[in-house]
Short mmCIF file of C-alpha atoms and ligand atoms in Angstrom, two decimals:
data_model
loop_
_atom_site.label_atom_id
_atom_site.label_comp_id
_atom_site.label_asym_id
_atom_site.label_seq_id
_atom_site.Cartn_x
_atom_site.Cartn_y
_atom_site.Cartn_z
CA MET A 39 0.06 0.06 0.02
CA ALA A 40 1.20 3.49 -0.85
CA SER A 41 2.49 5.69 2.02
CA GLY A 42 2.97 9.42 2.52
CA THR A 43 0.69 12.43 2.62
CA ALA A 44 0.63 15.03 -0.23
CA LEU A 45 0.23 18.72 0.56
CA ILE A 46 -0.59 21.04 -2.43
CA TYR A 47 -0.41 24.73 -1.89
CA ASP A 48 0.44 27.66 -4.32
CA GLU A 49 0.71 31.18 -3.13
CA GLU A 50 -0.57 32.40 -6.42
CA MET A 51 -4.21 31.39 -5.19
CA THR A 52 -3.92 34.20 -2.63
CA THR A 53 -4.22 36.87 -5.42
CA HIS A 54 -8.02 36.30 -6.04
CA LYS A 55 -9.58 38.96 -3.80
CA LEU A 56 -12.60 41.24 -3.54
CA LEU A 57 -11.90 44.67 -4.95
CA TRP A 58 -14.90 46.53 -3.81
CA SER A 59 -17.19 46.55 -0.81
CA ASP A 60 -19.67 43.59 -0.54
CA PRO A 61 -20.60 42.44 2.99
CA ILE A 62 -21.70 38.90 1.74
CA CYS A 63 -18.43 38.21 -0.07
CA ASP A 64 -15.86 39.94 2.22
CA ILE A 65 -15.16 36.88 4.35
CA GLU A 66 -13.52 34.92 1.53
CA VAL A 67 -10.07 36.44 2.06
CA PRO A 68 -6.69 35.37 0.76
CA GLU A 69 -5.57 35.02 4.44
CA ARG A 70 -7.72 31.88 4.59
CA LEU A 71 -5.05 30.12 2.53
CA SER A 72 -1.98 31.81 3.83
CA SER A 73 -2.84 31.44 7.54
CA SER A 74 -3.68 27.77 7.22
CA TYR A 75 -0.38 27.17 5.44
CA GLU A 76 1.50 29.18 8.19
CA GLN A 77 -0.11 27.20 10.86
CA LEU A 78 0.90 23.95 9.14
CA LYS A 79 4.54 25.17 9.02
CA CYS A 80 4.22 26.09 12.69
CA TYR A 81 3.31 22.57 13.64
CA HIS A 82 6.20 21.09 11.47
CA LEU A 83 3.42 19.47 9.32
CA VAL A 84 4.61 20.95 5.94
CA GLU A 85 7.99 19.27 6.26
CA ARG A 86 6.40 15.93 6.95
CA CYS A 87 4.35 16.07 3.76
CA VAL A 88 5.19 15.34 0.24
CA GLN A 89 5.07 18.65 -1.57
CA VAL A 90 3.31 18.24 -4.82
CA PRO A 91 3.13 21.31 -7.16
CA ALA A 92 -0.17 22.71 -8.30
CA ARG A 93 -0.84 23.10 -12.05
CA GLU A 94 -3.45 24.88 -14.06
CA GLY A 95 -6.47 22.62 -14.94
CA SER A 96 -6.89 22.44 -18.70
CA GLU A 97 -10.04 23.77 -20.59
CA GLU A 98 -10.80 20.15 -21.30
CA GLU A 99 -10.81 19.18 -17.63
CA ILE A 100 -13.06 22.18 -16.72
CA LEU A 101 -15.49 21.20 -19.56
CA LEU A 102 -15.83 17.71 -17.84
CA VAL A 103 -18.39 19.40 -15.57
CA HIS A 104 -18.98 22.87 -16.87
CA SER A 105 -20.48 24.42 -20.06
CA SER A 106 -18.24 26.19 -22.69
CA GLU A 107 -20.44 29.27 -22.03
CA HIS A 108 -19.37 29.24 -18.48
CA LEU A 109 -15.72 28.85 -19.24
CA GLU A 110 -15.72 31.63 -21.81
CA VAL A 111 -17.38 34.05 -19.40
CA ALA A 112 -14.88 33.19 -16.80
CA LYS A 113 -12.05 33.49 -19.31
CA SER A 114 -13.32 37.00 -20.53
CA THR A 115 -12.96 38.48 -17.03
CA GLN A 116 -9.07 38.40 -17.21
CA THR A 117 -8.94 41.66 -19.00
CA MET A 118 -11.76 43.46 -17.53
CA ASN A 119 -11.61 46.62 -15.42
CA GLU A 120 -13.17 46.91 -12.03
CA GLU A 121 -16.43 48.32 -13.12
CA GLU A 122 -16.91 45.47 -15.56
CA LEU A 123 -15.84 42.83 -13.09
CA LYS A 124 -18.51 44.23 -10.69
CA ARG A 125 -21.14 43.97 -13.30
CA VAL A 126 -20.31 40.36 -14.36
CA SER A 127 -20.06 39.32 -10.64
CA GLY A 128 -23.55 40.83 -10.04
CA ASN A 129 -24.92 38.05 -12.47
CA TYR A 130 -24.29 35.38 -9.74
CA ASP A 131 -25.42 34.85 -6.25
CA ALA A 132 -22.50 35.60 -3.94
CA PHE A 133 -19.51 35.72 -6.33
CA PHE A 134 -16.72 38.20 -7.07
CA PHE A 135 -14.25 38.39 -10.01
CA HIS A 136 -10.72 39.81 -9.85
CA PRO A 137 -8.53 39.91 -12.88
CA ASN A 138 -6.63 36.97 -11.61
CA THR A 139 -9.69 34.92 -10.52
CA TYR A 140 -9.68 32.82 -13.71
CA CYS A 141 -6.07 31.95 -13.31
CA CYS A 142 -6.55 31.05 -9.58
CA ALA A 143 -9.63 28.97 -10.30
CA ARG A 144 -7.80 27.03 -12.94
CA LEU A 145 -4.92 26.44 -10.36
CA ALA A 146 -7.57 25.34 -7.91
CA VAL A 147 -8.93 22.75 -10.32
CA GLY A 148 -5.32 21.71 -11.41
CA ALA A 149 -4.14 21.38 -7.71
CA THR A 150 -7.16 19.19 -7.05
CA LEU A 151 -6.41 17.06 -9.97
CA GLN A 152 -2.65 16.76 -9.03
CA LEU A 153 -3.85 15.42 -5.80
CA VAL A 154 -6.09 12.79 -7.31
CA ASP A 155 -3.26 11.70 -9.56
CA ALA A 156 -0.75 11.36 -6.75
CA VAL A 157 -3.10 9.34 -4.85
CA MET A 158 -4.33 7.15 -7.74
CA LEU A 159 -0.80 6.55 -9.00
CA GLY A 160 0.28 5.45 -5.58
CA LYS A 161 2.76 8.18 -5.10
CA VAL A 162 1.20 9.01 -1.88
CA CYS A 163 -1.57 7.42 0.28
CA ASN A 164 -3.63 10.55 0.91
CA GLY A 165 -3.38 14.23 0.91
CA MET A 166 -4.82 17.76 1.16
CA ALA A 167 -5.02 20.53 -1.48
CA LEU A 168 -5.26 24.20 -0.13
CA VAL A 169 -7.29 26.03 -2.78
CA ARG A 170 -9.07 29.11 -3.64
CA PRO A 171 -11.67 29.92 -4.95
CA PRO A 172 -13.57 27.00 -3.47
CA GLY A 173 -15.75 24.86 -5.69
CA HIS A 174 -18.88 23.15 -4.28
CA HIS A 175 -21.45 25.64 -5.09
CA SER A 176 -20.38 26.03 -8.63
CA GLN A 177 -22.65 24.70 -11.19
CA LYS A 178 -22.59 23.67 -14.87
CA ASN A 179 -23.32 27.16 -16.11
CA ALA A 180 -22.86 29.36 -13.00
CA ALA A 181 -20.52 30.74 -10.48
CA ASN A 182 -22.12 30.71 -6.97
CA GLY A 183 -21.27 31.13 -3.21
CA PHE A 184 -17.61 32.23 -3.69
CA CYS A 185 -17.16 29.22 -6.18
CA LEU A 186 -16.27 29.43 -9.89
CA PHE A 187 -15.28 25.94 -11.01
CA ASN A 188 -16.34 22.95 -9.03
CA ASN A 189 -12.98 21.49 -8.06
CA VAL A 190 -14.30 18.40 -6.45
CA ALA A 191 -16.89 17.58 -9.03
CA ILE A 192 -14.31 17.91 -11.82
CA ALA A 193 -11.89 15.73 -9.82
CA ALA A 194 -14.51 12.98 -9.41
CA GLU A 195 -15.33 13.02 -13.17
CA TYR A 196 -11.71 13.04 -14.06
CA ALA A 197 -10.88 10.02 -11.72
CA LYS A 198 -13.80 8.20 -13.08
CA ARG A 199 -12.60 8.52 -16.57
CA LYS A 200 -8.80 8.40 -16.17
CA TYR A 201 -8.74 5.60 -13.78
CA SER A 202 -12.01 3.82 -14.90
CA LEU A 203 -13.46 4.17 -11.25
CA GLN A 204 -16.87 2.84 -10.71
CA ARG A 205 -17.46 4.18 -7.08
CA ILE A 206 -16.43 7.55 -5.79
CA LEU A 207 -17.53 8.94 -2.38
CA ILE A 208 -17.70 12.68 -1.95
CA VAL A 209 -18.03 13.76 1.70
CA ASP A 210 -18.91 17.41 2.01
CA TRP A 211 -18.56 18.52 5.51
CA ASP A 212 -18.64 22.18 4.67
CA VAL A 213 -21.45 23.97 6.61
CA HIS A 214 -23.19 24.93 3.25
CA HIS A 215 -24.98 22.59 0.96
CA GLY A 216 -22.90 21.88 -2.07
CA GLN A 217 -25.84 22.16 -4.22
CA GLY A 218 -23.50 22.50 -7.28
CA THR A 219 -22.06 19.04 -6.67
CA GLN A 220 -25.59 17.60 -6.04
CA TYR A 221 -26.80 19.01 -9.48
CA ILE A 222 -23.81 17.51 -11.18
CA PHE A 223 -24.19 14.04 -9.76
CA GLU A 224 -27.83 13.65 -8.92
CA GLU A 225 -28.40 11.08 -11.77
CA ASP A 226 -25.03 9.34 -11.30
CA PRO A 227 -24.95 6.14 -9.18
CA SER A 228 -21.11 6.02 -9.46
CA VAL A 229 -20.68 9.05 -7.24
CA LEU A 230 -22.20 8.94 -3.75
CA TYR A 231 -22.59 12.51 -2.49
CA PHE A 232 -22.96 13.10 1.12
CA SER A 233 -23.49 16.65 2.47
CA TRP A 234 -24.46 17.98 5.90
CA HIS A 235 -25.48 21.64 6.05
CA ARG A 236 -26.96 24.43 8.06
CA TYR A 237 -30.55 24.52 6.86
CA GLU A 238 -32.89 25.80 9.60
CA HIS A 239 -35.86 24.56 7.72
CA GLN A 240 -34.77 26.23 4.49
CA GLU A 241 -34.10 29.52 6.18
CA PHE A 242 -30.37 29.37 5.65
CA TRP A 243 -28.53 30.22 2.38
CA PRO A 244 -28.94 28.98 -0.34
CA SER A 245 -32.37 28.19 1.05
CA LEU A 246 -33.21 25.49 -1.41
CA LYS A 247 -35.95 22.83 -1.10
CA GLU A 248 -33.61 20.39 -2.76
CA SER A 249 -31.10 20.63 0.20
CA ASP A 250 -33.48 18.74 2.42
CA TYR A 251 -33.15 15.00 3.50
CA ASP A 252 -35.74 13.93 0.92
CA ALA A 253 -33.45 14.81 -2.06
CA VAL A 254 -32.00 11.26 -2.50
CA GLY A 255 -31.02 11.46 -6.15
CA LEU A 256 -32.77 11.05 -9.50
CA GLY A 257 -33.23 8.23 -11.92
CA ARG A 258 -30.51 5.74 -11.75
CA GLY A 259 -28.83 7.94 -9.22
CA LYS A 260 -31.63 7.46 -6.57
CA GLY A 261 -30.01 6.64 -3.21
CA PHE A 262 -26.72 8.18 -4.06
CA ASN A 263 -27.41 11.74 -2.95
CA VAL A 264 -27.55 12.14 0.88
CA ASN A 265 -28.48 15.37 2.55
CA LEU A 266 -28.33 15.76 6.16
CA PRO A 267 -29.91 19.24 7.04
CA TRP A 268 -29.04 20.85 10.37
CA ASN A 269 -32.29 22.60 11.53
CA LYS A 270 -30.55 24.39 14.42
CA VAL A 271 -27.17 26.13 14.84
CA GLY A 272 -24.80 25.15 17.68
CA MET A 273 -24.22 21.55 16.54
CA GLU A 274 -21.37 20.06 18.43
CA ASN A 275 -18.84 17.28 18.15
CA SER A 276 -21.35 14.71 19.23
CA ASP A 277 -23.81 15.61 16.60
CA TYR A 278 -21.16 15.33 13.86
CA LEU A 279 -20.08 11.94 15.11
CA ALA A 280 -23.67 10.73 15.28
CA ALA A 281 -24.03 11.69 11.70
CA PHE A 282 -20.86 9.63 10.85
CA PHE A 283 -21.90 6.59 12.93
CA HIS A 284 -25.54 6.55 12.01
CA VAL A 285 -25.63 7.74 8.33
CA LEU A 286 -22.43 8.28 6.48
CA LEU A 287 -20.12 5.56 7.57
CA PRO A 288 -22.34 2.56 7.33
CA MET A 289 -23.45 3.74 3.96
CA ALA A 290 -19.89 4.30 2.82
CA PHE A 291 -18.80 0.88 3.97
CA GLU A 292 -21.66 -0.64 2.02
CA PHE A 293 -20.88 1.44 -0.99
CA ASP A 294 -17.37 0.45 -0.80
CA PRO A 295 -15.69 3.39 -2.78
CA GLU A 296 -12.56 3.16 -4.62
CA LEU A 297 -11.70 6.86 -3.92
CA VAL A 298 -12.93 9.39 -1.28
CA ILE A 299 -12.90 13.07 -1.88
CA VAL A 300 -13.75 15.46 0.88
CA SER A 301 -15.25 18.84 0.08
CA SER A 302 -13.51 20.02 3.19
CA GLY A 303 -15.10 23.31 4.47
CA TYR A 304 -14.28 24.34 7.94
CA ASP A 305 -17.11 26.81 8.32
CA SER A 306 -18.69 23.81 10.10
CA GLY A 307 -16.27 24.50 12.90
CA ILE A 308 -16.50 26.46 16.18
CA GLY A 309 -16.23 30.29 15.89
CA ASP A 310 -17.31 30.44 12.19
CA PRO A 311 -19.46 33.41 11.39
CA GLU A 312 -21.22 31.60 8.57
CA GLY A 313 -21.90 28.21 10.35
CA GLN A 314 -22.54 29.26 13.91
CA MET A 315 -21.75 25.75 14.95
CA ASN A 316 -19.71 24.51 17.91
CA ALA A 317 -17.66 21.57 16.66
CA THR A 318 -14.04 21.92 17.80
CA PRO A 319 -10.96 21.27 15.54
CA GLU A 320 -10.40 17.87 17.01
CA VAL A 321 -13.53 16.46 15.49
CA PHE A 322 -12.01 17.03 12.12
CA ALA A 323 -9.21 14.49 13.21
CA HIS A 324 -11.82 12.06 13.91
CA LEU A 325 -13.86 12.53 10.75
CA THR A 326 -10.61 12.25 8.69
CA HIS A 327 -9.63 9.19 10.73
CA PHE A 328 -12.83 7.49 9.83
CA LEU A 329 -12.63 8.30 6.14
CA MET A 330 -9.11 6.92 6.08
CA GLN A 331 -10.50 3.44 6.58
CA LEU A 332 -12.33 3.47 3.24
CA ALA A 333 -11.01 2.97 -0.27
CA ASN A 334 -7.70 1.47 0.95
CA GLY A 335 -6.85 4.83 2.37
CA ARG A 336 -7.15 6.81 -0.90
CA LEU A 337 -8.36 10.04 0.57
CA CYS A 338 -8.22 13.47 -1.24
CA VAL A 339 -9.07 16.46 1.09
CA ILE A 340 -9.94 19.61 -0.83
CA LEU A 341 -10.40 22.97 1.00
CA GLU A 342 -13.87 24.63 0.55
CA GLY A 343 -15.15 27.20 2.99
CA GLY A 344 -13.95 28.18 6.55
CA TYR A 345 -13.92 31.90 7.54
CA HIS A 346 -12.79 32.09 11.15
CA LEU A 347 -8.99 32.25 10.49
CA LYS A 348 -7.89 30.57 13.78
CA SER A 349 -10.60 27.86 13.74
CA LEU A 350 -9.85 27.23 10.08
CA SER A 351 -6.17 26.84 10.37
CA GLU A 352 -6.37 24.69 13.55
CA SER A 353 -8.80 22.36 11.74
CA VAL A 354 -6.69 22.19 8.62
CA CYS A 355 -3.75 21.21 10.95
CA MET A 356 -5.89 18.46 12.66
CA THR A 357 -6.93 17.19 9.28
CA VAL A 358 -3.33 16.89 7.98
CA LYS A 359 -1.81 15.66 11.25
CA THR A 360 -4.42 12.72 11.01
CA LEU A 361 -3.63 12.08 7.31
CA LEU A 362 -0.08 11.66 8.32
CA GLY A 363 -1.03 9.00 10.83
CA ASP A 364 -0.71 10.76 14.16
CA PRO A 365 -2.92 9.56 16.86
CA VAL A 366 -6.24 11.42 16.97
CA PRO A 367 -6.85 13.70 19.97
CA GLN A 368 -9.54 12.85 22.50
CA ILE A 369 -12.78 14.45 22.06
CA THR A 370 -14.38 16.27 25.12
CA GLY A 371 -17.69 17.42 26.06
CA GLU A 372 -21.26 16.00 25.87
CA MET A 373 -21.35 12.95 23.76
CA ALA A 374 -25.23 12.54 23.09
CA PRO A 375 -26.38 14.22 20.03
CA CYS A 376 -29.00 16.96 20.45
CA LEU A 377 -32.60 16.21 19.71
CA SER A 378 -32.64 18.28 16.49
CA ALA A 379 -29.78 16.33 15.19
CA VAL A 380 -31.31 12.95 15.99
CA GLU A 381 -34.33 14.18 14.19
CA SER A 382 -32.39 15.00 11.07
CA ILE A 383 -30.63 11.85 11.23
CA GLN A 384 -33.83 9.71 11.46
CA ASN A 385 -35.27 11.58 8.64
CA VAL A 386 -32.41 10.97 6.23
CA ARG A 387 -32.17 7.41 7.23
CA ALA A 388 -35.92 6.89 6.60
CA ALA A 389 -35.45 8.60 3.23
CA HIS A 390 -32.69 6.22 2.25
CA LYS A 391 -34.14 2.96 3.66
CA PRO A 392 -35.47 1.82 0.19
CA TYR A 393 -31.74 1.99 -1.27
CA TRP A 394 -29.42 0.59 1.45
CA LYS A 395 -29.30 -2.91 2.78
CA TRP A 396 -27.86 -1.72 6.13
CA LEU A 397 -30.99 0.39 6.60
CA MET A 398 -33.50 -2.19 5.29
CA TYR A 399 -32.59 -4.54 8.05
CA GLU A 400 -31.73 -2.05 10.74
CA GLY A 401 -34.89 -2.57 12.94
CA ASN A 402 -33.76 -6.18 13.36
CA TYR A 403 -30.85 -5.64 15.61
CA TYR A 404 -30.32 -1.94 16.69
CA SER A 405 -31.85 1.39 16.53
CA ILE A 406 -30.73 5.06 16.65
CA SER A 407 -31.46 5.19 20.30
CA SER A 408 -28.29 3.14 20.85
CA SER A 409 -26.46 6.47 20.37
CA LYS A 410 -28.01 7.35 23.77
CA CYS A 411 -26.65 4.17 25.30
CA ASN A 412 -29.94 2.37 25.41
CA TRP A 413 -28.72 -1.27 25.18
CA GLN A 414 -31.00 -3.17 23.03
CA MET A 415 -29.51 -6.65 23.43
CA ASP A 416 -32.71 -8.45 23.57
CA SER A 417 -34.23 -7.61 20.30
CA CYS A 418 -31.00 -8.93 18.68
CA ARG A 419 -31.43 -12.39 20.09
CA HIS A 420 -34.57 -13.33 18.14
CA SER A 421 -34.08 -12.08 14.51
CA LYS A 422 -34.43 -15.06 12.23
CA LEU A 423 -31.42 -13.62 10.28
CA LEU A 424 -29.07 -13.89 13.22
CA ARG A 425 -25.70 -15.63 13.41
CA LEU A 426 -23.37 -15.92 16.39
CA ILE A 427 -20.10 -14.38 16.64
CA PRO A 428 -18.66 -16.45 19.53
CA CYS A 429 -15.86 -15.62 21.95
CA PHE A 430 -15.46 -12.08 21.04
CA VAL A 431 -14.94 -9.79 23.87
CA LEU A 432 -14.22 -6.21 23.82
CA TYR A 433 -13.15 -4.15 27.04
CA LEU A 434 -13.14 -0.42 26.95
CA GLY A 435 -11.28 0.64 30.00
CA ILE A 436 -9.99 -1.87 32.33
CA TRP A 437 -11.43 -0.69 35.63
CA SER A 438 -14.80 0.64 35.03
CA PHE A 439 -16.51 -0.43 31.83
CA THR A 440 -16.68 -3.67 30.07
CA PHE A 441 -18.50 -4.37 26.79
CA VAL A 442 -18.91 -8.00 26.29
CA LEU A 443 -19.80 -9.15 22.90
CA ASN A 444 -19.42 -12.75 23.80
CA SER A 445 -22.34 -14.64 22.25
CA PHE A 446 -23.70 -11.47 21.00
CA SER A 447 -25.84 -12.20 18.09
CA LEU A 448 -25.69 -10.10 14.97
CA LEU A 449 -27.39 -9.98 11.61
CA LYS A 450 -25.47 -11.14 8.76
CA ASP A 451 -25.97 -10.30 5.15
CA ALA A 452 -24.23 -11.80 1.99
CA GLU A 453 -21.51 -9.18 2.08
CA GLY A 454 -20.86 -9.53 5.90
CA ASN A 455 -21.65 -5.88 6.47
CA ASP A 456 -23.62 -6.88 9.51
CA PHE A 457 -20.85 -6.62 11.99
CA PHE A 458 -19.71 -3.31 11.09
CA ALA A 459 -23.21 -1.80 11.02
CA ALA A 460 -23.30 -2.75 14.68
CA VAL A 461 -19.78 -1.57 15.41
CA LEU A 462 -20.70 1.81 13.89
CA GLY A 463 -24.30 2.15 15.24
CA PHE A 464 -23.81 0.62 18.61
CA ILE A 465 -20.29 0.07 19.89
CA LEU A 466 -18.63 3.16 18.67
CA PRO A 467 -21.30 5.59 20.01
CA ILE A 468 -21.14 3.95 23.52
CA ALA A 469 -17.32 3.90 23.43
CA TYR A 470 -17.18 7.59 22.35
CA SER A 471 -19.54 8.56 25.08
CA TYR A 472 -17.59 6.63 27.62
CA GLN A 473 -14.20 8.16 26.43
CA PRO A 474 -11.80 5.49 27.69
CA ASP A 475 -8.17 6.24 28.61
CA LEU A 476 -7.23 2.82 27.30
CA THR A 477 -8.97 0.30 24.95
CA VAL A 478 -8.39 -3.33 25.64
CA ILE A 479 -9.50 -5.75 22.89
CA ALA A 480 -9.61 -9.60 23.34
CA VAL A 481 -10.33 -11.58 20.48
CA GLY A 482 -11.00 -15.25 20.84
CA PRO A 483 -9.97 -18.05 18.56
CA ASN A 484 -13.36 -19.30 17.41
CA ARG A 485 -14.60 -16.11 15.62
CA SER A 486 -16.18 -15.57 12.38
CA LEU A 487 -14.45 -12.28 11.85
CA GLY A 488 -11.47 -12.44 9.41
CA ILE A 489 -8.22 -10.73 9.70
CA SER A 490 -9.38 -7.68 7.66
CA GLY A 491 -12.47 -7.39 9.99
CA ILE A 492 -10.33 -7.50 12.95
CA SER A 493 -8.08 -4.77 11.33
CA LEU A 494 -10.93 -2.52 10.59
CA LEU A 495 -12.37 -2.88 14.16
CA PHE A 496 -9.01 -1.93 15.59
CA ALA A 497 -8.68 0.89 13.26
CA LEU A 498 -12.18 2.19 14.22
CA LEU A 499 -11.40 1.95 17.92
CA GLN A 500 -8.03 3.77 17.38
CA GLY A 501 -9.86 7.11 17.42
CA LEU A 502 -10.31 6.49 21.13
CA ALA A 503 -7.90 6.63 24.05
CA GLU A 504 -5.40 8.58 21.98
CA SER A 505 -4.83 5.31 19.99
CA ARG A 506 -3.82 3.43 23.17
CA ILE A 507 -4.92 -0.08 22.52
CA PHE A 508 -3.99 -3.23 24.33
CA ALA A 509 -4.88 -6.21 22.21
CA VAL A 510 -5.06 -9.76 23.24
CA ILE A 511 -5.68 -12.19 20.25
CA GLU A 512 -6.09 -15.83 21.12
CA VAL A 513 -4.99 -18.12 18.22
CA ARG A 514 -5.44 -21.93 17.94
CA SER A 515 -2.16 -23.68 18.57
CA GLY A 516 -0.40 -24.25 15.30
CA ALA A 517 -2.32 -21.51 13.55
CA LYS A 518 -0.42 -18.86 11.69
CA PRO A 519 0.17 -15.88 13.87
CA ILE A 520 -1.89 -12.84 12.96
CA GLN A 521 -0.16 -9.66 11.64
CA LEU A 522 -2.08 -6.57 12.40
CA LYS A 523 -0.77 -3.28 10.93
CA ILE A 524 -1.35 -1.04 13.94
CA ARG A 525 0.75 1.83 15.02
CA TYR A 526 0.95 2.90 18.65
CA SER A 527 -0.52 -0.19 20.06
CA LEU A 528 0.82 -3.06 22.09
CA SER A 529 -0.43 -6.34 21.16
CA CYS A 530 0.29 -9.92 22.07
CA GLN A 531 -0.90 -13.30 20.83
CA LEU A 532 -1.60 -16.11 22.98
CA SER A 533 -2.63 -19.63 22.30
CA GLY A 534 -4.08 -22.40 24.34
CA PHE A 535 -5.24 -20.20 27.21
CA ARG A 536 -8.83 -20.06 26.02
CA HIS A 537 -11.28 -19.06 28.72
CA THR A 538 -8.79 -18.62 31.59
CA LEU A 539 -7.41 -15.54 29.75
CA PHE A 540 -10.93 -13.86 29.47
CA CYS A 541 -11.75 -14.99 33.11
CA SER A 542 -8.59 -13.22 34.35
CA LEU A 543 -9.42 -10.05 32.54
CA LEU A 544 -12.92 -10.07 33.77
CA LYS A 545 -11.78 -10.53 37.40
CA CYS A 546 -9.47 -7.76 36.90
CA HIS A 547 -12.50 -5.69 35.79
CA LEU A 548 -14.71 -6.86 38.75
CA LEU A 549 -11.95 -5.85 41.24
C1 LIG B 761 -17.64 27.76 -0.12
C2 LIG B 761 -18.47 28.53 0.85
C3 LIG B 761 -20.30 29.93 1.11
C4 LIG B 761 -21.08 31.16 0.48
C5 LIG B 761 -21.95 31.78 1.39
C6 LIG B 761 -22.87 32.92 0.65
N1 LIG B 761 -19.42 29.33 0.33
N2 LIG B 761 -23.68 33.53 1.59
O1 LIG B 761 -18.49 28.28 2.00
ZN1 LIG B 762 -19.36 26.78 3.17
#
C-alpha cells in the first residue's frame, strides 16, 4: 500500500480577492489560505508532507463538468476593469471576480487533479489541497457562493474517466450545502454524494428545497445523494460523530468506494461566522480518521469554506496531522447528539431506507437510540437472520466499563456488512460517550471475523484513548500468527489459554 501524505499549496491562489465593498463576499479572503499554511508550518506538518506542485487545470478538464459558455465568461474576465468585473459578478449569487480569478480557479482545479493523480498513482496514500476559490456551489453554467469551478466535481469526473473508477464517495462537511455538486451528480450512481449543512428549515442560504433530506438523487442516481440538514445552529462534536456513525459510515462501507474526496469546508467548525456551529478542531481529526478506513486509504481532502482564520487553520492542521497517521486527540464534552440532530438523522435514514441494505434490516438488531446508550441486546437475540459471533470480547477501559460481545448475536447479510453496521451504530457511540483512557480488545480463537475485519475494528477503535490499544488475540495452537498493521498499539498473541485468559481479564475488571 502507498504511504505518505501530499500537501498542495500555491501562493498564487492568494491573489484572487474582492476589490470593492460587499458584505456578503468579504469573508472569503486570501488569508484563509496563507494562515492555514503558516499554521501547518508552525506545527512542522509541511515538512512531513510530500510537496506536490499545483498546475493549471486544462479547458478540457473544466469542461468535464462545466459548459463552454461558463468557461468563456470566466476567461473573459481576465482583461476587465473593476467596473466590468463588478457587473459580471452581479450576475451570480455571492461571487466576485478579480482579474486573476480565472487563473486562480484554474490552479484550484489543477491542484485538485494533481492530488487525485498522486493518490491514484500510488505516489502518496492521501493528501490535502489548499485551494481558492472553493468549488462546491459552482454549477454547470454558473458561479455561486464564492465558487467558480467545481474543483471536487471535476476531480470525481476526471478520476472516473482516467482511472475507470466505478465508485467515488464525496463527503462534503462544509457547513453549506454543495448544491452544485448535487446537481452535477444527482443522476449518477457512481458518485455517492454526502453533505451535511446548516438548513434551519430552508431559512439558511442557499435556502433550497432540494437541500433537504428527501433529495435522494434522480433516476439511476436514486439513493446516491445524501443530504443531512441541520435545523438548528450550535451543533457539536457529538452531532457530527452521530451523523458519521448513523448515516455516512455504514452507507460508505456498504458502497465500498474506490476513492474518497472530501469537500472540506471548515465553516462547520466552532467560531465560524457563517456556520454558527460548535464543533472543535479535534472533531475533524476523527472525521478524517474514519474516512481513512475506506477505499484502501485513498483520501483526497480539498479545501472549500472556513472563515474564522484561527478555527480554520487549527482544523486544517488537525486534518493533515491525521492524514499523516498521528494518533487522534481525545474529544471532550457532551457525547449525546441533540434532539434536533437525532431528528435530522432519523429523517435521512428513513428517506434512504429503500436504497441501502444496512437500513433495510436495521430494525432487526439495533436502533438509533443506541447512540444514547440504550442497550438493546434483547431484540438482537430473536431475529431470524441472526448468526453467532462467539468468543469475542471487547473491553473499554480496564477498571470501570466492560463491553462484552461474547455470544452477541448479529445480523449477517451476504456481504458480511452486519458486524460493522453494529460496530458503527452501537459500539462506537457507546465507546465515544465513555471516552476511555485505554482500549483493551480481546479476540477469541473461534471467531467468524476475518483478519481484515479485525484490522478494521482496531482501526475504528483507534480514534479512542489517543490510540492506546491493548490487544489480546487468542489463536489456535499451530495456527499462523496474525499480523495486524497497527501503530501505537501493544499487542500480544496467546494460544491455548482459552477461557482462563478472559476470566482473568474479567476478574481484573470486577475488582
Ligand atoms: C464555499 C462556501 C459560502 C457562500 C455563502 C454565501 N461558500 N452567503 O463556504
Ligand atoms: Zn461553506
